[in-house]
Amino acid sequence: MAYWLFKSEPTAYSFADLLAEPARTTGWDGVRNYQARNFLRDQVQVGDGVLFYHSSAEPPAIVGIAEVVRAGHPDPTAFDPKADHYDPKSDRANPTWYQVAIRAVRAIDPPLDLPSLGRVPELAGMELLRKGSRLSVQPVTQGQWETILALAQSKSKR
DNA sequence: GCCAACGTTGGC
DNA sequence: GCCAACGTTGGC
């Protein structure tokens, strides 16, 4: 059991979009960075926890929790000439790009915005908070995961 | 819109 | 293998 943070620009694909999917599930396609690809292909497992993060948002924030429902498998959009992230160099016999499938668990409301996360001592050292961090699939430690869930719980409006 | 911090490409 | 040029990400 491991934990991850997945980034998405909400104008491209938001947590609300995930909640609106059939079975609240989608293939996490379009990842075209080798370090992120390696995590998706080799390490992300069914049952792992996912923090859903909105980048280039106002403010950038962790907005939901998801779980992995299918481990790494080839990303079909890499083979589709009409897809945004089509990669003519990838082929089905030896795929370059991988995806996993995730299912929404619940929204974090209010979201945990980036400036606030930066003030949490327990999260010092989190990859998301590192200056220049661009990795779109990043590992989260169990301690970071528990801290974030506790923050979400304590601020939750019900 | 700016720009820092990357990652990728390609000449050599 | 080096590294300059270029492209991208993403906070501000």
PDB file of N, CA, C and O (backbone and C1' of nucleotides) in Angstrom, chain B:
ATOM      1  P    DG B   1      -0.693  37.613 -22.129  1.00  0.00           P
ATOM      2  O5'  DG B   1       0.667  38.237 -21.684  1.00  0.00           O
ATOM      3  C5'  DG B   1       0.587  39.457 -20.974  1.00  0.00           C
ATOM      4  C4'  DG B   1       1.751  39.532 -20.060  1.00  0.00           C
ATOM      5  C3'  DG B   1       3.045  38.977 -20.633  1.00  0.00           C
ATOM      6  O3'  DG B   1       4.089  39.811 -20.146  1.00  0.00           O
ATOM      7  C1'  DG B   1       2.473  37.733 -18.707  1.00  0.00           C
ATOM      8  P    DC B   2       5.607  39.560 -20.556  1.00  0.00           P
ATOM      9  O5'  DC B   2       6.185  38.933 -19.216  1.00  0.00           O
ATOM     10  C5'  DC B   2       6.093  39.689 -18.004  1.00  0.00           C
ATOM     11  C4'  DC B   2       6.825  38.944 -16.907  1.00  0.00           C
ATOM     12  C3'  DC B   2       8.171  38.374 -17.353  1.00  0.00           C
ATOM     13  O3'  DC B   2       9.141  38.712 -16.380  1.00  0.00           O
ATOM     14  C1'  DC B   2       6.815  36.648 -16.432  1.00  0.00           C
ATOM     15  P    DC B   3      10.681  38.562 -16.678  1.00  0.00           P
ATOM     16  O5'  DC B   3      10.997  37.156 -15.997  1.00  0.00           O
ATOM     17  C5'  DC B   3      10.684  36.953 -14.624  1.00  0.00           C
ATOM     18  C4'  DC B   3      10.865  35.492 -14.301  1.00  0.00           C
ATOM     19  C3'  DC B   3      12.090  34.856 -14.966  1.00  0.00           C
ATOM     20  O3'  DC B   3      12.665  33.935 -14.071  1.00  0.00           O
ATOM     21  C1'  DC B   3      10.216  33.599 -15.455  1.00  0.00           C
ATOM     22  P    DA B   4      14.156  34.118 -13.606  1.00  0.00           P
ATOM     23  O5'  DA B   4      14.287  33.005 -12.476  1.00  0.00           O
ATOM     24  C5'  DA B   4      13.310  32.949 -11.438  1.00  0.00           C
ATOM     25  C4'  DA B   4      13.032  31.507 -11.092  1.00  0.00           C
ATOM     26  C3'  DA B   4      14.252  30.598 -11.153  1.00  0.00           C
ATOM     27  O3'  DA B   4      14.139  29.690 -10.077  1.00  0.00           O
ATOM     28  C1'  DA B   4      12.594  29.806 -12.662  1.00  0.00           C
ATOM     29  P    DA B   5      15.279  28.711  -9.691  1.00  0.00           P
ATOM     30  O5'  DA B   5      14.762  27.341 -10.317  1.00  0.00           O
ATOM     31  C5'  DA B   5      13.549  26.780  -9.839  1.00  0.00           C
ATOM     32  C4'  DA B   5      13.188  25.597 -10.695  1.00  0.00           C
ATOM     33  C3'  DA B   5      14.365  24.643 -10.965  1.00  0.00           C
ATOM     34  O3'  DA B   5      13.917  23.308 -10.774  1.00  0.00           O
ATOM     35  C1'  DA B   5      13.339  25.253 -12.982  1.00  0.00           C
ATOM     36  P    DC B   6      14.916  22.137 -10.455  1.00  0.00           P
ATOM     37  O5'  DC B   6      15.724  21.961 -11.831  1.00  0.00           O
ATOM     38  C5'  DC B   6      15.544  20.814 -12.642  1.00  0.00           C
ATOM     39  C4'  DC B   6      14.186  20.756 -13.297  1.00  0.00           C
ATOM     40  C3'  DC B   6      14.159  19.728 -14.410  1.00  0.00           C
ATOM     41  O3'  DC B   6      13.504  18.566 -13.945  1.00  0.00           O
ATOM     42  C1'  DC B   6      13.245  21.829 -15.150  1.00  0.00           C
ATOM     43  P    DG B   7      14.064  17.169 -14.528  1.00  0.00           P
ATOM     44  O5'  DG B   7      13.553  17.169 -16.042  1.00  0.00           O
ATOM     45  C5'  DG B   7      12.174  16.996 -16.323  1.00  0.00           C
ATOM     46  C4'  DG B   7      11.980  16.887 -17.821  1.00  0.00           C
ATOM     47  C3'  DG B   7      12.862  15.818 -18.484  1.00  0.00           C
ATOM     48  O3'  DG B   7      12.069  15.119 -19.428  1.00  0.00           O
ATOM     49  C1'  DG B   7      13.309  17.953 -19.427  1.00  0.00           C
ATOM     50  P    DT B   8      12.680  14.027 -20.401  1.00  0.00           P
ATOM     51  O5'  DT B   8      12.956  14.868 -21.727  1.00  0.00           O
ATOM     52  C5'  DT B   8      11.863  15.523 -22.371  1.00  0.00           C
ATOM     53  C4'  DT B   8      12.319  16.056 -23.705  1.00  0.00           C
ATOM     54  C3'  DT B   8      13.062  15.041 -24.577  1.00  0.00           C
ATOM     55  O3'  DT B   8      12.479  15.106 -25.858  1.00  0.00           O
ATOM     56  C1'  DT B   8      14.354  17.011 -24.315  1.00  0.00           C
ATOM     57  P    DT B   9      12.966  14.179 -27.068  1.00  0.00           P
ATOM     58  O5'  DT B   9      13.909  15.146 -27.897  1.00  0.00           O
ATOM     59  C5'  DT B   9      13.401  16.417 -28.305  1.00  0.00           C
ATOM     60  C4'  DT B   9      14.483  17.148 -29.067  1.00  0.00           C
ATOM     61  C3'  DT B   9      15.251  16.286 -30.068  1.00  0.00           C
ATOM     62  O3'  DT B   9      15.193  16.940 -31.319  1.00  0.00           O
ATOM     63  C1'  DT B   9      16.747  17.445 -28.644  1.00  0.00           C
ATOM     64  P    DG B  10      15.657  16.213 -32.669  1.00  0.00           P
ATOM     65  O5'  DG B  10      17.112  16.810 -32.882  1.00  0.00           O
ATOM     66  C5'  DG B  10      17.300  18.224 -32.859  1.00  0.00           C
ATOM     67  C4'  DG B  10      18.781  18.501 -32.881  1.00  0.00           C
ATOM     68  C3'  DG B  10      19.579  17.546 -33.779  1.00  0.00           C
ATOM     69  O3'  DG B  10      20.622  18.284 -34.392  1.00  0.00           O
ATOM     70  C1'  DG B  10      20.447  17.480 -31.617  1.00  0.00           C
ATOM     71  P    DG B  11      21.210  17.858 -35.803  1.00  0.00           P
ATOM     72  O5'  DG B  11      22.509  18.760 -35.865  1.00  0.00           O
ATOM     73  C5'  DG B  11      22.452  20.111 -35.419  1.00  0.00           C
ATOM     74  C4'  DG B  11      23.761  20.504 -34.770  1.00  0.00           C
ATOM     75  C3'  DG B  11      25.004  20.000 -35.508  1.00  0.00           C
ATOM     76  O3'  DG B  11      25.985  21.028 -35.505  1.00  0.00           O
ATOM     77  C1'  DG B  11      25.032  19.185 -33.295  1.00  0.00           C
ATOM     78  P    DC B  12      27.210  20.997 -36.510  1.00  0.00           P
ATOM     79  O5'  DC B  12      28.361  20.320 -35.660  1.00  0.00           O
ATOM     80  C5'  DC B  12      28.911  21.044 -34.538  1.00  0.00           C
ATOM     81  C4'  DC B  12      29.680  20.098 -33.671  1.00  0.00           C
ATOM     82  C3'  DC B  12      30.580  19.128 -34.430  1.00  0.00           C
ATOM     83  O3'  DC B  12      31.874  19.725 -34.628  1.00  0.00           O
ATOM     84  C1'  DC B  12      29.547  18.148 -32.487  1.00  0.00           C
TER      85       DC B  12
END
